[in-house]
Short mmCIF file of C-alpha atoms and ligand atoms in Angstrom, two decimals:
data_model
loop_
_atom_site.label_atom_id
_atom_site.label_comp_id
_atom_site.label_asym_id
_atom_site.label_seq_id
_atom_site.Cartn_x
_atom_site.Cartn_y
_atom_site.Cartn_z
CA MET A 13 30.61 12.83 32.42
CA GLY A 14 31.32 14.07 28.85
CA PRO A 15 33.28 17.26 28.13
CA GLU A 16 30.08 19.22 27.45
CA THR A 17 28.60 18.39 30.83
CA GLN A 18 31.91 19.05 32.52
CA ASP A 19 31.91 22.51 30.99
CA LEU A 20 28.42 23.19 32.30
CA VAL A 21 29.42 22.18 35.80
CA THR A 22 32.50 24.36 36.02
CA GLY A 23 30.75 27.26 34.33
CA ARG A 24 33.83 27.78 32.18
CA LEU A 25 32.29 26.91 28.87
CA GLU A 26 28.90 25.77 27.75
CA ALA A 27 28.52 22.86 25.40
CA SER A 28 28.68 23.19 21.67
CA GLY A 29 27.82 20.09 19.74
CA THR A 30 30.22 17.25 19.41
CA ASP A 31 32.59 18.31 16.65
CA PRO A 32 35.96 19.24 18.20
CA VAL A 33 37.00 21.21 15.08
CA SER A 34 33.87 23.30 15.39
CA LEU A 35 34.57 23.82 19.10
CA THR A 36 38.02 25.20 18.26
CA ARG A 37 36.62 27.40 15.51
CA ILE A 38 34.06 29.03 17.79
CA SER A 39 36.32 29.50 20.81
CA TRP A 40 36.88 33.24 20.16
CA LEU A 41 33.18 33.83 19.52
CA ARG A 42 32.14 32.15 22.73
CA GLU A 43 34.66 34.25 24.64
CA ALA A 44 33.49 37.46 22.90
CA ARG A 45 29.79 37.18 23.84
CA PHE A 46 28.69 40.53 22.40
CA GLY A 47 28.77 41.75 18.79
CA LEU A 48 27.37 44.40 16.48
CA PHE A 49 25.15 43.47 13.53
CA ILE A 50 24.98 46.07 10.76
CA HIS A 51 22.26 46.10 8.11
CA TRP A 52 23.10 48.63 5.46
CA GLY A 53 22.07 48.76 1.84
CA LEU A 54 19.79 50.59 -0.57
CA TYR A 55 16.81 49.97 1.76
CA SER A 56 18.24 52.62 4.11
CA MET A 57 16.84 55.16 1.62
CA PRO A 58 13.13 54.26 1.64
CA ALA A 59 13.86 53.90 5.37
CA ARG A 60 10.95 51.60 6.12
CA HIS A 61 12.42 48.15 6.76
CA GLU A 62 14.93 46.13 4.74
CA TRP A 63 12.10 44.00 3.31
CA VAL A 64 10.42 47.04 1.74
CA LYS A 65 10.96 45.77 -1.81
CA SER A 66 9.09 42.55 -1.02
CA ARG A 67 6.49 43.99 1.34
CA GLU A 68 5.45 46.69 -1.12
CA ARG A 69 6.12 44.54 -4.21
CA LEU A 70 8.30 47.31 -5.61
CA PRO A 71 9.36 46.71 -9.22
CA ASP A 72 12.99 47.22 -10.25
CA GLU A 73 12.02 50.41 -12.14
CA HIS A 74 10.94 51.90 -8.82
CA TYR A 75 13.78 50.46 -6.76
CA ASN A 76 16.40 51.76 -9.23
CA ARG A 77 15.94 55.27 -7.87
CA TYR A 78 17.74 54.16 -4.73
CA PHE A 79 20.64 52.72 -6.68
CA GLU A 80 20.95 55.92 -8.69
CA HIS A 81 20.91 58.17 -5.60
CA PHE A 82 22.86 56.14 -3.06
CA ASN A 83 25.43 58.64 -1.81
CA PRO A 84 26.40 58.15 1.85
CA ASP A 85 28.51 61.27 2.13
CA LEU A 86 28.82 61.09 5.92
CA PHE A 87 29.98 57.46 5.89
CA ASN A 88 32.78 57.00 8.41
CA PRO A 89 33.16 53.37 9.45
CA ALA A 90 35.84 54.30 11.98
CA ALA A 91 33.07 56.09 13.93
CA TRP A 92 30.87 52.96 13.77
CA ALA A 93 33.75 50.83 15.01
CA GLU A 94 34.48 53.25 17.84
CA GLU A 95 30.85 53.19 19.01
CA ALA A 96 30.84 49.37 18.88
CA SER A 97 34.07 49.10 20.80
CA ASN A 98 32.95 51.58 23.45
CA ALA A 99 29.70 49.65 23.84
CA GLY A 100 31.79 46.60 24.75
CA MET A 101 31.28 44.70 21.51
CA LYS A 102 34.05 42.40 20.35
CA TYR A 103 33.00 41.60 16.79
CA VAL A 104 30.91 42.87 13.91
CA VAL A 105 28.75 41.18 11.30
CA ILE A 106 28.08 43.38 8.29
CA THR A 107 25.61 42.79 5.44
CA THR A 108 27.62 42.40 2.25
CA LYS A 109 24.41 41.84 0.26
CA HIS A 110 20.88 41.67 1.62
CA HIS A 111 17.82 40.13 -0.07
CA GLU A 112 17.51 43.14 -2.39
CA GLY A 113 20.70 41.90 -4.11
CA PHE A 114 22.73 45.11 -3.84
CA CYS A 115 26.42 44.50 -3.09
CA LEU A 116 28.48 46.75 -0.85
CA TRP A 117 31.67 45.37 -2.38
CA ASP A 118 33.23 45.58 -5.81
CA SER A 119 32.02 42.20 -7.06
CA ALA A 120 33.28 41.22 -10.51
CA LEU A 121 30.11 39.18 -11.01
CA THR A 122 27.54 41.99 -11.06
CA ASP A 123 27.05 45.65 -11.85
CA TYR A 124 24.62 45.98 -8.97
CA LYS A 125 27.20 47.24 -6.50
CA ALA A 126 28.29 50.28 -4.51
CA THR A 127 31.06 51.14 -6.99
CA ASN A 128 28.41 51.92 -9.63
CA THR A 129 26.38 54.25 -7.38
CA PRO A 130 27.32 57.86 -6.59
CA ALA A 131 29.22 56.37 -3.59
CA GLY A 132 31.65 55.12 -6.23
CA ARG A 133 33.78 52.78 -4.13
CA ASP A 134 34.06 49.49 -2.31
CA LEU A 135 32.37 50.34 0.98
CA LEU A 136 32.78 46.86 2.41
CA ARG A 137 36.55 47.09 2.28
CA GLU A 138 36.50 50.34 4.28
CA ILE A 139 34.15 48.84 6.87
CA ILE A 140 36.25 45.69 7.29
CA GLU A 141 39.45 47.69 7.64
CA ALA A 142 37.94 50.13 10.15
CA PHE A 143 36.65 47.38 12.42
CA ARG A 144 39.89 45.43 12.24
CA ARG A 145 41.81 48.57 13.16
CA ALA A 146 39.56 48.97 16.21
CA GLY A 147 40.47 45.41 17.26
CA LEU A 148 37.14 43.76 16.46
CA ARG A 149 36.70 40.42 14.71
CA VAL A 150 34.91 40.63 11.36
CA GLY A 151 31.94 38.58 10.18
CA LEU A 152 30.11 38.88 6.88
CA TYR A 153 26.37 38.46 6.40
CA ASN A 154 25.50 37.18 2.93
CA SER A 155 21.96 36.80 1.70
CA LEU A 156 21.17 33.51 -0.02
CA ILE A 157 18.05 35.22 -1.34
CA ASP A 158 18.42 37.73 -4.18
CA TRP A 159 15.50 39.76 -5.48
CA HIS A 160 17.55 41.44 -8.16
CA HIS A 161 19.29 38.54 -9.91
CA PRO A 162 17.45 37.65 -13.13
CA GLU A 163 17.79 33.88 -12.53
CA PHE A 164 16.59 33.85 -8.91
CA PRO A 165 13.31 31.88 -9.10
CA ILE A 166 10.22 33.80 -8.10
CA ASP A 167 8.71 32.55 -4.84
CA GLU A 168 6.26 33.76 -2.24
CA PHE A 169 8.69 36.37 -0.87
CA HIS A 170 9.77 37.72 -4.24
CA PRO A 171 8.70 41.33 -4.98
CA GLN A 172 7.50 40.21 -8.45
CA ARG A 173 5.34 37.37 -7.14
CA ASP A 174 2.11 39.00 -8.35
CA GLU A 175 3.48 40.61 -11.50
CA PRO A 176 1.71 39.08 -14.51
CA GLY A 177 4.55 39.79 -16.95
CA ALA A 178 7.34 38.47 -14.71
CA ARG A 179 9.47 35.74 -16.28
CA LYS A 180 8.63 32.61 -14.33
CA GLU A 181 11.20 30.17 -15.74
CA ARG A 182 14.48 30.87 -14.11
CA ASP A 183 17.62 28.82 -13.79
CA MET A 184 18.47 28.20 -10.14
CA ARG A 185 21.74 26.57 -11.14
CA LYS A 186 22.90 29.83 -12.73
CA TYR A 187 21.92 31.74 -9.61
CA SER A 188 23.65 29.30 -7.26
CA SER A 189 26.85 29.57 -9.34
CA TYR A 190 26.65 33.33 -8.89
CA LEU A 191 26.11 32.89 -5.14
CA HIS A 192 29.09 30.55 -4.83
CA GLY A 193 31.22 32.86 -6.97
CA GLN A 194 30.46 35.79 -4.73
CA VAL A 195 31.27 33.83 -1.58
CA ARG A 196 34.58 32.90 -3.20
CA GLU A 197 35.25 36.61 -3.81
CA LEU A 198 34.41 37.54 -0.23
CA LEU A 199 36.72 34.87 1.17
CA SER A 200 39.55 35.62 -1.25
CA SER A 201 39.82 39.40 -1.27
CA TYR A 202 39.43 40.69 2.29
CA GLY A 203 41.88 38.70 4.41
CA PRO A 204 40.75 36.39 7.18
CA ILE A 205 36.98 36.41 7.63
CA ASP A 206 36.09 35.26 11.12
CA TYR A 207 32.43 34.47 10.59
CA LEU A 208 29.98 33.94 7.72
CA PHE A 209 26.30 34.56 8.44
CA PHE A 210 24.20 33.13 5.59
CA ASP A 211 20.55 34.16 5.44
CA PHE A 212 18.22 32.21 4.96
CA SER A 213 16.54 28.90 3.92
CA TYR A 214 12.83 28.13 3.68
CA PRO A 215 12.60 24.63 2.19
CA ASP A 216 9.10 23.95 3.46
CA ARG A 217 7.32 26.82 1.76
CA ALA A 218 4.78 25.61 -0.77
CA TYR A 219 5.49 28.22 -3.43
CA GLY A 220 9.17 28.24 -4.45
CA GLY A 221 10.66 27.10 -1.12
CA LYS A 222 14.45 26.99 -1.11
CA GLY A 223 16.96 25.07 0.95
CA ARG A 224 20.12 23.00 0.66
CA ASP A 225 19.32 21.75 -2.86
CA ALA A 226 18.61 25.18 -4.24
CA TRP A 227 21.73 26.78 -2.75
CA ARG A 228 23.85 23.64 -3.20
CA SER A 229 24.68 24.12 0.45
CA GLU A 230 27.06 21.17 0.85
CA ASP A 231 29.25 22.48 -1.97
CA LEU A 232 29.01 26.00 -0.65
CA LEU A 233 30.17 24.87 2.78
CA ASP A 234 32.99 22.85 1.20
CA LEU A 235 34.07 25.98 -0.63
CA VAL A 236 34.14 27.97 2.61
CA ARG A 237 36.09 25.26 4.43
CA GLU A 238 38.56 25.02 1.54
CA LEU A 239 39.18 28.78 1.31
CA GLN A 240 39.12 29.61 5.01
CA PRO A 241 38.86 26.60 7.33
CA THR A 242 38.67 28.71 10.47
CA THR A 243 35.65 30.77 9.36
CA ILE A 244 32.64 30.13 11.58
CA VAL A 245 29.48 29.30 9.60
CA ASN A 246 25.96 29.77 10.94
CA ASP A 247 22.94 27.49 10.71
CA ARG A 248 20.85 28.97 7.90
CA LEU A 249 22.15 26.87 4.99
CA ASP A 250 19.59 24.14 5.77
CA LEU A 251 22.31 21.65 6.74
CA PRO A 252 22.07 19.45 9.84
CA ASP A 253 25.24 20.76 11.48
CA ALA A 254 26.47 24.28 12.06
CA ASP A 255 29.03 26.07 14.20
CA VAL A 256 26.46 28.44 15.68
CA ARG A 257 22.66 28.50 15.93
CA THR A 258 21.06 31.87 15.36
CA PRO A 259 17.72 32.42 17.12
CA GLU A 260 16.28 35.64 15.75
CA GLN A 261 14.40 38.24 17.77
CA TYR A 262 13.70 35.92 20.71
CA GLN A 263 15.55 34.76 23.81
CA PRO A 264 15.81 30.96 24.22
CA VAL A 265 14.28 29.78 27.49
CA SER A 266 17.26 27.57 28.36
CA PRO A 267 20.64 26.51 26.92
CA MET A 268 19.93 25.36 23.36
CA SER A 269 20.27 21.82 22.13
CA VAL A 270 19.59 20.19 18.78
CA ARG A 271 18.54 16.54 18.62
CA GLY A 272 19.48 16.29 22.30
CA VAL A 273 23.02 17.67 21.82
CA PRO A 274 23.86 20.99 23.48
CA VAL A 275 24.88 23.59 20.88
CA PHE A 276 26.44 27.01 20.85
CA TRP A 277 24.13 29.86 19.88
CA GLU A 278 23.93 33.58 19.26
CA ALA A 279 20.68 35.56 19.40
CA CYS A 280 20.44 38.31 16.81
CA GLN A 281 18.29 41.13 18.08
CA THR A 282 17.14 44.48 16.80
CA MET A 283 16.90 47.70 18.77
CA ASN A 284 13.44 48.44 17.35
CA GLY A 285 12.14 45.45 15.40
CA SER A 286 13.65 46.50 12.07
CA TRP A 287 17.11 45.54 10.82
CA GLY A 288 17.43 48.24 8.20
CA TYR A 289 17.10 51.93 9.06
CA ASP A 290 13.41 52.55 9.79
CA ARG A 291 12.83 56.25 10.23
CA ASP A 292 9.32 56.29 11.71
CA ASN A 293 9.65 53.25 13.94
CA LEU A 294 8.95 53.90 17.63
CA ASP A 295 9.47 50.40 19.05
CA TRP A 296 12.82 51.16 20.60
CA LYS A 297 13.90 48.85 23.38
CA PRO A 298 15.24 50.62 26.45
CA ALA A 299 18.94 50.20 27.27
CA ASP A 300 18.32 48.23 30.45
CA LEU A 301 16.27 45.67 28.52
CA LEU A 302 19.10 45.23 26.01
CA VAL A 303 21.58 44.69 28.85
CA ARG A 304 19.26 42.15 30.47
CA MET A 305 19.01 40.36 27.12
CA LEU A 306 22.81 40.20 26.92
CA ILE A 307 23.12 38.77 30.44
CA ASP A 308 20.18 36.41 29.98
CA GLY A 309 21.76 34.98 26.83
CA VAL A 310 25.18 34.46 28.39
CA SER A 311 23.55 32.78 31.41
CA LYS A 312 22.13 30.23 28.91
CA GLY A 313 25.33 29.82 26.92
CA GLY A 314 24.61 32.27 24.10
CA ASN A 315 25.87 35.49 22.57
CA LEU A 316 24.06 38.70 21.69
CA LEU A 317 24.45 40.14 18.20
CA LEU A 318 22.77 43.52 18.47
CA ASN A 319 21.79 45.31 15.30
CA VAL A 320 22.06 48.87 14.01
CA GLY A 321 20.76 50.14 10.67
CA PRO A 322 22.85 53.10 9.51
CA THR A 323 21.14 55.88 7.56
CA ALA A 324 21.40 56.59 3.85
CA ARG A 325 23.90 59.34 4.69
CA GLY A 326 26.10 56.67 6.28
CA GLU A 327 25.66 57.49 9.95
CA LEU A 328 24.35 55.69 13.00
CA GLU A 329 21.21 57.52 14.03
CA PRO A 330 21.19 59.33 17.40
CA ARG A 331 18.73 56.86 18.98
CA ALA A 332 21.07 53.95 18.23
CA VAL A 333 24.15 55.86 19.35
CA SER A 334 22.52 56.79 22.62
CA LEU A 335 21.62 53.15 23.31
CA LEU A 336 25.11 51.94 22.43
CA ARG A 337 26.62 54.51 24.76
CA SER A 338 24.32 53.59 27.64
CA ILE A 339 25.20 49.95 27.16
CA GLY A 340 28.88 50.92 27.15
CA VAL A 341 28.52 52.69 30.49
CA TRP A 342 27.29 49.35 31.82
CA THR A 343 29.79 47.00 30.12
CA HIS A 344 32.78 49.14 31.17
CA PRO A 345 32.70 48.01 34.82
CA HIS A 346 30.66 44.83 34.27
CA GLY A 347 32.62 43.10 31.51
CA ARG A 348 33.94 40.49 33.96
CA ALA A 349 30.38 39.14 34.23
CA ILE A 350 30.15 38.72 30.44
CA TYR A 351 33.36 38.00 28.50
CA GLY A 352 34.53 34.43 28.75
CA THR A 353 31.74 33.51 31.11
CA GLY A 354 28.95 30.98 30.58
CA PRO A 355 26.13 29.29 32.40
CA SER A 356 26.38 28.02 35.95
CA GLN A 357 24.80 24.80 37.14
CA LEU A 358 23.58 26.66 40.23
CA GLU A 359 19.99 27.84 40.38
CA PRO A 360 19.77 31.63 40.86
CA PRO A 361 17.14 33.29 43.09
CA SER A 362 14.08 34.66 41.28
CA ASP A 363 14.57 37.70 39.05
CA CYS A 364 18.31 37.00 38.88
CA ARG A 365 20.75 35.35 36.47
CA TYR A 366 24.04 33.59 37.12
CA THR A 367 27.03 33.69 34.80
CA GLN A 368 30.24 31.93 35.76
CA ARG A 369 33.88 31.70 34.85
CA GLY A 370 35.72 29.11 36.94
CA ASP A 371 35.59 30.21 40.56
CA LYS A 372 33.96 33.59 39.83
CA LEU A 373 30.18 33.59 39.97
CA TYR A 374 28.24 36.66 38.84
CA LEU A 375 24.77 37.35 40.14
CA SER A 376 22.90 39.84 37.93
CA VAL A 377 19.91 41.30 39.73
CA PHE A 378 17.05 42.09 37.32
CA ALA A 379 14.59 43.26 40.02
CA TRP A 380 16.03 44.87 43.13
CA PRO A 381 15.07 42.99 46.29
CA PHE A 382 14.32 44.38 49.69
CA ARG A 383 17.35 44.06 51.92
CA HIS A 384 18.29 40.40 51.41
CA LEU A 385 19.12 37.98 48.64
CA HIS A 386 19.09 34.31 49.57
CA LEU A 387 21.34 32.07 47.50
CA PRO A 388 20.49 28.37 47.79
CA GLY A 389 23.42 25.97 48.01
CA LEU A 390 26.12 28.59 48.49
CA ALA A 391 26.61 28.55 52.28
CA ASP A 392 30.30 27.90 53.04
CA ARG A 393 31.23 28.12 49.38
CA VAL A 394 31.89 31.85 48.98
CA ASP A 395 35.03 33.62 50.20
CA TYR A 396 33.98 37.15 49.42
CA ALA A 397 31.19 39.12 47.71
CA GLN A 398 31.23 42.59 46.21
CA MET A 399 29.21 44.86 43.97
CA LEU A 400 30.91 44.63 40.60
CA HIS A 401 30.44 48.25 39.49
CA ASP A 402 32.40 49.77 42.39
CA GLY A 403 34.01 46.85 44.24
CA SER A 404 32.13 47.60 47.45
CA GLU A 405 31.72 44.74 49.88
CA VAL A 406 28.41 42.92 50.15
CA PRO A 407 28.09 41.44 53.67
CA MET A 408 27.22 37.72 53.78
CA SER A 409 25.83 35.45 56.45
CA VAL A 410 24.50 31.94 56.86
CA ILE A 411 21.32 32.04 58.86
CA ASP A 412 20.58 29.06 61.08
CA SER A 413 17.99 27.19 59.06
CA GLY A 414 16.49 25.65 62.21
CA GLN A 415 15.59 28.95 63.80
CA ALA A 416 12.01 30.16 63.90
CA ALA A 417 11.08 33.52 62.45
CA GLN A 418 10.52 36.10 65.17
CA ASN A 419 10.41 39.89 64.89
CA THR A 420 13.52 40.86 62.90
CA THR A 421 14.87 37.31 62.97
CA MET A 422 14.54 35.52 59.63
CA GLY A 423 13.62 31.84 59.60
CA ALA A 424 12.46 29.04 57.36
CA LEU A 425 15.43 29.21 55.04
CA ASP A 426 16.57 26.08 53.25
CA PRO A 427 19.71 24.58 54.77
CA GLY A 428 22.81 25.59 52.82
CA THR A 429 21.49 29.05 51.94
CA LEU A 430 23.85 32.01 51.82
CA THR A 431 22.26 35.37 52.60
CA LEU A 432 23.55 38.62 51.13
CA GLU A 433 22.79 41.93 52.79
CA MET A 434 21.90 44.35 50.06
CA PRO A 435 21.90 48.14 50.20
CA ILE A 436 18.38 49.57 50.42
CA ARG A 437 18.99 51.75 47.40
CA ARG A 438 19.52 50.04 44.10
CA PRO A 439 22.87 51.14 42.63
CA GLU A 440 22.41 53.46 39.68
CA VAL A 441 23.57 51.09 36.98
CA LEU A 442 21.38 49.47 34.31
CA VAL A 443 21.66 46.05 35.93
CA PRO A 444 23.46 45.63 39.28
CA VAL A 445 25.82 42.66 39.48
CA ILE A 446 27.33 40.97 42.54
CA GLU A 447 30.65 39.22 42.10
CA LEU A 448 31.02 36.12 44.24
CA PHE A 449 34.47 34.63 44.82
CA LEU A 450 33.86 30.90 45.16
CA ARG A 451 36.21 28.83 47.25
CA PRO A 452 38.20 27.17 44.48
CA GLU A 453 37.85 23.71 45.99
CA THR A 454 34.06 24.00 45.88
CA ALA A 455 33.72 25.89 42.58
CA SER A 456 32.84 22.89 40.45
CA ILE A 457 30.80 20.89 42.92
C1 GLC B 530 15.87 37.54 8.55
C2 GLC B 530 15.40 38.60 7.65
C3 GLC B 530 16.32 39.67 7.55
C4 GLC B 530 17.38 39.90 8.56
C5 GLC B 530 17.81 38.66 9.25
C6 GLC B 530 18.68 38.85 10.47
O1 GLC B 530 15.88 36.31 8.20
O2 GLC B 530 15.01 38.12 6.41
O3 GLC B 530 15.81 40.80 6.99
O4 GLC B 530 18.49 40.28 7.87
O5 GLC B 530 16.85 37.80 9.47
O6 GLC B 530 18.90 37.68 11.13
#
């Protein structure tokens, strides 16, 4: 049995590729399980999705109005960090530059940056410092795509794709030097960066597709490893290996593997389908769904990176704050079921998920059952069971599997089933969780 499989069996850790250096690098991220994604840039002003420049084919002359008026006077990253921390998040990933090309930091390589807007300062530095002060790890999102740089070749996503006068010959080498130079800046000027989230490659697109050759991804990764060897790097550079896979806006159906090798992953998810602030969007996910997504991911060995799109004034909008706070009310007593846990090899009953850390098994109940929960394979393996939110005992019994059903007597249970007696009323928490104390000697069987 290899170390990956061993991890799955004990429920301590899920597998994560074969590279031991990568395993060490990601150990904090796997423990953390829950992070905040922040998409913030000029697109918060049109307030209709961060792809607005491409979707509406907005020319620079139009888009410049946002650069000239960007003035987030209510910006207070300490408040963002406090909301994230209270929601139970352990790390942040912030957009340093999105596809529009606008930089939140004081890059020496461009004028297209926050310092030259009415904001007049390096906003990234303030964000990084605020989150570090709140005790969160810091990751940086960096867009490989750049719809502002004059040498970024026009392709099917580019806002100028249909513009007759647009200069078609562009020098990708010049752009990739700029990209590498900016990554060097980010890794040299802001202390230890825990995570780099590059976004994204599309080598197979017919018109102007871009991947590892365009970005010079191998060299870029070498640069990152040379400057900060412990920085986690995601899987969007179009290279075969990565520290973390990043499924976007979907939940994997099972623990992820690539070419047959189990890998570590993190799902990035929006609250409403848009990453940037999207004023008129009504697709808000309810808080209980977001909590179920968190649990579901951890039960399959993955993290949840949940996004907010701050407004042009620099605040988290009330709908996002309210969701973060509801989630925090849940994580406060239920963190034991999340942090440092991973998948279990046990099969949960329907509408439930298991997460496990050593001899603690957590049963998250997505749909409240009537009176009993039957747990296959757990008879004689559990010392004690309690509701996690209030520590109240959950009575257990092992029903004789040979007995016939009669009146109030249950029958036809599989041998080895443990039965929990549930309260009739579902506890008033977003997702109820039962904590099962496994007998240590049977925990990894
Ligand atoms: C995408 C989108 C983007 C968003 C990102 C988050 O690839 O292009 O707008 O930032 O995913 O993962």
